[in-house]
Amino acid sequence: MLRDVDALGRHVPNWRAYLEHGAEAAEASTQAEAVLEAIEARLRTGRPLAEAAWIAEAERALNRSMTPAKRGRKAKAEFLGRTCG
């Protein structure tokens, strides 16, 4: 859900150019470049760009994780439901 449309407008003055041609064509200020990069990174991963509290609320409401899980295989003992030691 998009909650603050005005804030997005402050970071990207030309959304049509941004969506059509990317950040290079959006005439964004240097301050907005970090926001644009964060938006593009989230578009690639499919993860939401929001405050942690909002993400936690959405996870509870949807009953699904929106944050990345720990990478790699589970440890053998953990995988089998056992604890080490």
CSV table of N, CA and C in Angstrom, one decimal:
chain,number,residue,atom,x,y,z
A,1,MET,N,0.8,-1.2,0.0
A,1,MET,CA,0.0,0.0,0.0
A,1,MET,C,0.9,1.2,0.0
A,2,LEU,N,0.6,2.2,-0.8
A,2,LEU,CA,1.3,3.4,-0.9
A,2,LEU,C,0.7,4.4,0.1
A,3,ARG,N,1.5,4.9,1.1
A,3,ARG,CA,0.9,5.7,2.1
A,3,ARG,C,1.3,7.2,2.0
A,4,ASP,N,2.4,7.5,1.4
A,4,ASP,CA,2.8,8.9,1.3
A,4,ASP,C,3.2,9.3,-0.1
A,5,VAL,N,2.2,9.6,-0.9
A,5,VAL,CA,2.4,9.9,-2.3
A,5,VAL,C,3.2,11.2,-2.4
A,6,ASP,N,2.9,12.2,-1.6
A,6,ASP,CA,3.6,13.5,-1.6
A,6,ASP,C,5.1,13.4,-1.4
A,7,ALA,N,5.4,12.5,-0.4
A,7,ALA,CA,6.9,12.2,-0.2
A,7,ALA,C,7.6,11.7,-1.4
A,8,LEU,N,6.9,10.8,-2.1
A,8,LEU,CA,7.5,10.3,-3.3
A,8,LEU,C,7.7,11.4,-4.4
A,9,GLY,N,6.8,12.3,-4.5
A,9,GLY,CA,6.9,13.4,-5.4
A,9,GLY,C,8.0,14.3,-5.1
A,10,ARG,N,8.4,14.4,-3.8
A,10,ARG,CA,9.5,15.3,-3.4
A,10,ARG,C,10.8,14.7,-3.9
A,11,HIS,N,10.9,13.3,-3.9
A,11,HIS,CA,12.1,12.6,-4.3
A,11,HIS,C,12.3,12.5,-5.8
A,12,VAL,N,11.2,12.3,-6.5
A,12,VAL,CA,11.3,12.1,-7.9
A,12,VAL,C,10.4,13.1,-8.6
A,13,PRO,N,10.9,14.2,-9.1
A,13,PRO,CA,10.1,15.3,-9.7
A,13,PRO,C,9.4,14.9,-11.0
A,14,ASN,N,10.0,13.9,-11.8
A,14,ASN,CA,9.4,13.5,-13.1
A,14,ASN,C,9.3,12.0,-13.1
A,15,TRP,N,8.1,11.5,-12.5
A,15,TRP,CA,7.9,10.1,-12.4
A,15,TRP,C,7.7,9.5,-13.8
A,16,ARG,N,7.1,10.2,-14.7
A,16,ARG,CA,6.9,9.6,-16.1
A,16,ARG,C,8.3,9.2,-16.7
A,17,ALA,N,9.3,10.1,-16.6
A,17,ALA,CA,10.6,9.8,-17.1
A,17,ALA,C,11.3,8.7,-16.3
A,18,TYR,N,11.1,8.8,-15.0
A,18,TYR,CA,11.7,7.8,-14.1
A,18,TYR,C,11.2,6.4,-14.5
A,19,LEU,N,9.9,6.2,-14.6
A,19,LEU,CA,9.4,4.9,-14.9
A,19,LEU,C,9.7,4.4,-16.3
A,20,GLU,N,9.8,5.3,-17.2
A,20,GLU,CA,10.0,5.0,-18.6
A,20,GLU,C,11.5,4.7,-18.9
A,21,HIS,N,12.4,5.5,-18.3
A,21,HIS,CA,13.8,5.4,-18.6
A,21,HIS,C,14.7,5.2,-17.5
A,22,GLY,N,14.2,5.2,-16.3
A,22,GLY,CA,15.1,4.9,-15.1
A,22,GLY,C,15.5,6.2,-14.4
A,23,ALA,N,16.3,6.0,-13.4
A,23,ALA,CA,16.8,7.1,-12.5
A,23,ALA,C,17.5,8.2,-13.3
A,24,GLU,N,18.3,7.8,-14.3
A,24,GLU,CA,19.1,8.8,-15.0
A,24,GLU,C,18.3,9.9,-15.7
A,25,ALA,N,17.0,9.6,-16.1
A,25,ALA,CA,16.2,10.5,-16.8
A,25,ALA,C,15.2,11.2,-15.9
A,26,ALA,N,15.2,11.0,-14.7
A,26,ALA,CA,14.2,11.5,-13.8
A,26,ALA,C,14.6,12.9,-13.2
A,27,GLU,N,15.7,13.4,-13.6
A,27,GLU,CA,16.1,14.8,-13.1
A,27,GLU,C,16.1,14.9,-11.6
A,28,ALA,N,16.5,13.9,-10.9
A,28,ALA,CA,16.4,13.9,-9.5
A,28,ALA,C,17.6,14.6,-8.9
A,29,SER,N,17.4,15.2,-7.7
A,29,SER,CA,18.5,15.9,-7.0
A,29,SER,C,19.5,14.8,-6.5
A,30,THR,N,20.6,15.3,-6.1
A,30,THR,CA,21.6,14.3,-5.5
A,30,THR,C,21.1,13.8,-4.2
A,31,GLN,N,20.3,14.5,-3.4
A,31,GLN,CA,19.7,14.0,-2.2
A,31,GLN,C,18.8,12.9,-2.5
A,32,ALA,N,18.1,12.9,-3.6
A,32,ALA,CA,17.1,11.9,-3.9
A,32,ALA,C,17.7,10.6,-4.5
A,33,GLU,N,18.9,10.7,-4.9
A,33,GLU,CA,19.6,9.5,-5.5
A,33,GLU,C,19.6,8.3,-4.6
A,34,ALA,N,19.8,8.5,-3.3
A,34,ALA,CA,19.8,7.3,-2.4
A,34,ALA,C,18.4,6.7,-2.3
A,35,VAL,N,17.3,7.6,-2.4
A,35,VAL,CA,16.0,7.1,-2.3
A,35,VAL,C,15.7,6.3,-3.6
A,36,LEU,N,16.1,6.9,-4.7
A,36,LEU,CA,15.9,6.2,-6.0
A,36,LEU,C,16.6,4.8,-6.1
A,37,GLU,N,17.8,4.8,-5.6
A,37,GLU,CA,18.5,3.5,-5.6
A,37,GLU,C,17.8,2.5,-4.7
A,38,ALA,N,17.3,2.9,-3.5
A,38,ALA,CA,16.5,2.0,-2.6
A,38,ALA,C,15.3,1.5,-3.3
A,39,ILE,N,14.6,2.4,-4.0
A,39,ILE,CA,13.4,2.0,-4.8
A,39,ILE,C,13.7,1.0,-5.8
A,40,GLU,N,14.8,1.2,-6.6
A,40,GLU,CA,15.2,0.3,-7.6
A,40,GLU,C,15.6,-1.0,-7.1
A,41,ALA,N,16.3,-1.0,-5.9
A,41,ALA,CA,16.7,-2.3,-5.3
A,41,ALA,C,15.5,-3.1,-4.8
A,42,ARG,N,14.5,-2.4,-4.3
A,42,ARG,CA,13.3,-3.1,-3.8
A,42,ARG,C,12.5,-3.6,-5.0
A,43,LEU,N,12.5,-2.9,-6.1
A,43,LEU,CA,11.8,-3.4,-7.3
A,43,LEU,C,12.5,-4.7,-7.8
A,44,ARG,N,13.8,-4.8,-7.7
A,44,ARG,CA,14.5,-6.0,-8.1
A,44,ARG,C,14.2,-7.2,-7.2
A,45,THR,N,14.1,-6.9,-5.9
A,45,THR,CA,13.9,-8.0,-5.0
A,45,THR,C,12.5,-8.3,-4.7
A,46,GLY,N,11.6,-7.4,-4.9
A,46,GLY,CA,10.2,-7.6,-4.6
A,46,GLY,C,9.8,-7.4,-3.2
A,47,ARG,N,10.8,-6.9,-2.4
A,47,ARG,CA,10.6,-6.6,-1.0
A,47,ARG,C,10.0,-5.2,-0.8
A,48,PRO,N,9.2,-4.9,0.2
A,48,PRO,CA,8.7,-3.6,0.4
A,48,PRO,C,9.7,-2.6,0.9
A,49,LEU,N,9.5,-1.4,0.6
A,49,LEU,CA,10.4,-0.3,1.1
A,49,LEU,C,9.5,0.5,2.1
A,50,ALA,N,9.7,0.2,3.3
A,50,ALA,CA,8.9,0.8,4.4
A,50,ALA,C,9.6,0.7,5.7
A,51,GLU,N,9.1,1.4,6.7
A,51,GLU,CA,9.6,1.3,8.0
A,51,GLU,C,9.4,-0.1,8.6
A,52,ALA,N,10.3,-0.5,9.5
A,52,ALA,CA,10.2,-1.8,10.0
A,52,ALA,C,8.9,-2.1,10.7
A,53,ALA,N,8.3,-1.1,11.4
A,53,ALA,CA,7.1,-1.3,12.1
A,53,ALA,C,5.9,-1.6,11.1
A,54,TRP,N,5.9,-0.9,10.0
A,54,TRP,CA,4.9,-1.2,8.9
A,54,TRP,C,5.1,-2.6,8.3
A,55,ILE,N,6.3,-2.9,8.1
A,55,ILE,CA,6.6,-4.3,7.5
A,55,ILE,C,6.1,-5.4,8.5
A,56,ALA,N,6.4,-5.2,9.8
A,56,ALA,CA,6.0,-6.2,10.8
A,56,ALA,C,4.5,-6.3,10.8
A,57,GLU,N,3.8,-5.1,10.8
A,57,GLU,CA,2.3,-5.1,10.8
A,57,GLU,C,1.8,-5.8,9.6
A,58,ALA,N,2.3,-5.6,8.4
A,58,ALA,CA,1.9,-6.2,7.2
A,58,ALA,C,2.2,-7.7,7.2
A,59,GLU,N,3.3,-8.1,7.8
A,59,GLU,CA,3.6,-9.6,7.9
A,59,GLU,C,2.6,-10.3,8.8
A,60,ARG,N,2.2,-9.6,9.9
A,60,ARG,CA,1.2,-10.2,10.7
A,60,ARG,C,-0.2,-10.3,10.0
A,61,ALA,N,-0.5,-9.2,9.3
A,61,ALA,CA,-1.8,-9.2,8.6
A,61,ALA,C,-1.9,-10.2,7.5
A,62,LEU,N,-0.8,-10.4,6.8
A,62,LEU,CA,-0.8,-11.3,5.6
A,62,LEU,C,-0.3,-12.7,6.0
A,63,ASN,N,0.2,-12.9,7.2
A,63,ASN,CA,0.7,-14.2,7.7
A,63,ASN,C,1.7,-14.7,6.8
A,64,ARG,N,2.6,-13.8,6.4
A,64,ARG,CA,3.8,-14.2,5.5
A,64,ARG,C,4.9,-13.3,5.7
A,65,SER,N,6.1,-13.8,5.6
A,65,SER,CA,7.3,-13.0,5.8
A,65,SER,C,7.6,-12.1,4.6
A,66,MET,N,8.0,-10.9,4.9
A,66,MET,CA,8.4,-9.9,3.8
A,66,MET,C,9.9,-9.6,3.9
A,67,THR,N,10.5,-10.1,5.0
A,67,THR,CA,11.9,-9.8,5.2
A,67,THR,C,12.8,-11.0,4.7
A,68,PRO,N,14.0,-10.8,4.2
A,68,PRO,CA,14.8,-11.9,3.7
A,68,PRO,C,15.1,-12.9,4.9
A,69,ALA,N,15.1,-14.1,4.6
A,69,ALA,CA,15.5,-15.1,5.5
A,69,ALA,C,17.0,-15.3,5.5
A,70,LYS,N,17.5,-16.0,6.5
A,70,LYS,CA,19.0,-16.2,6.6
A,70,LYS,C,19.4,-17.0,5.3
A,71,ARG,N,20.4,-16.7,4.7
A,71,ARG,CA,20.9,-17.3,3.5
A,71,ARG,C,21.6,-18.7,3.8
A,72,GLY,N,21.5,-19.5,2.8
A,72,GLY,CA,22.3,-20.8,2.9
A,72,GLY,C,21.4,-21.9,3.4
A,73,ARG,N,22.0,-23.1,3.4
A,73,ARG,CA,21.3,-24.3,4.0
A,73,ARG,C,21.3,-24.2,5.5
A,74,LYS,N,20.3,-24.9,6.0
A,74,LYS,CA,20.2,-25.0,7.5
A,74,LYS,C,21.2,-26.0,7.9
A,75,ALA,N,21.7,-25.8,9.1
A,75,ALA,CA,22.6,-26.8,9.7
A,75,ALA,C,21.9,-28.1,9.8
A,76,LYS,N,22.7,-29.2,9.7
A,76,LYS,CA,22.1,-30.5,9.7
A,76,LYS,C,21.2,-30.8,11.0
A,77,ALA,N,21.7,-30.5,12.1
A,77,ALA,CA,21.0,-30.7,13.4
A,77,ALA,C,19.7,-29.9,13.4
A,78,GLU,N,19.8,-28.6,12.9
A,78,GLU,CA,18.6,-27.8,12.9
A,78,GLU,C,17.6,-28.3,11.8
A,79,PHE,N,18.1,-28.8,10.7
A,79,PHE,CA,17.3,-29.3,9.7
A,79,PHE,C,16.5,-30.5,10.1
A,80,LEU,N,17.1,-31.3,10.9
A,80,LEU,CA,16.4,-32.5,11.4
A,80,LEU,C,15.5,-32.2,12.7
A,81,GLY,N,15.5,-31.0,13.1
A,81,GLY,CA,14.7,-30.7,14.3
A,81,GLY,C,15.4,-31.0,15.6
A,82,ARG,N,16.7,-31.2,15.5
A,82,ARG,CA,17.5,-31.5,16.8
A,82,ARG,C,18.3,-30.3,17.1
A,83,THR,N,18.7,-30.2,18.4
A,83,THR,CA,19.6,-29.2,18.8
A,83,THR,C,21.0,-29.8,19.0
A,84,CYS,N,22.0,-29.0,18.8
A,84,CYS,CA,23.3,-29.4,19.0
A,84,CYS,C,23.7,-29.4,20.5
A,85,GLY,N,24.5,-30.3,21.0
A,85,GLY,CA,25.0,-30.3,22.3
A,85,GLY,C,24.3,-31.2,23.2
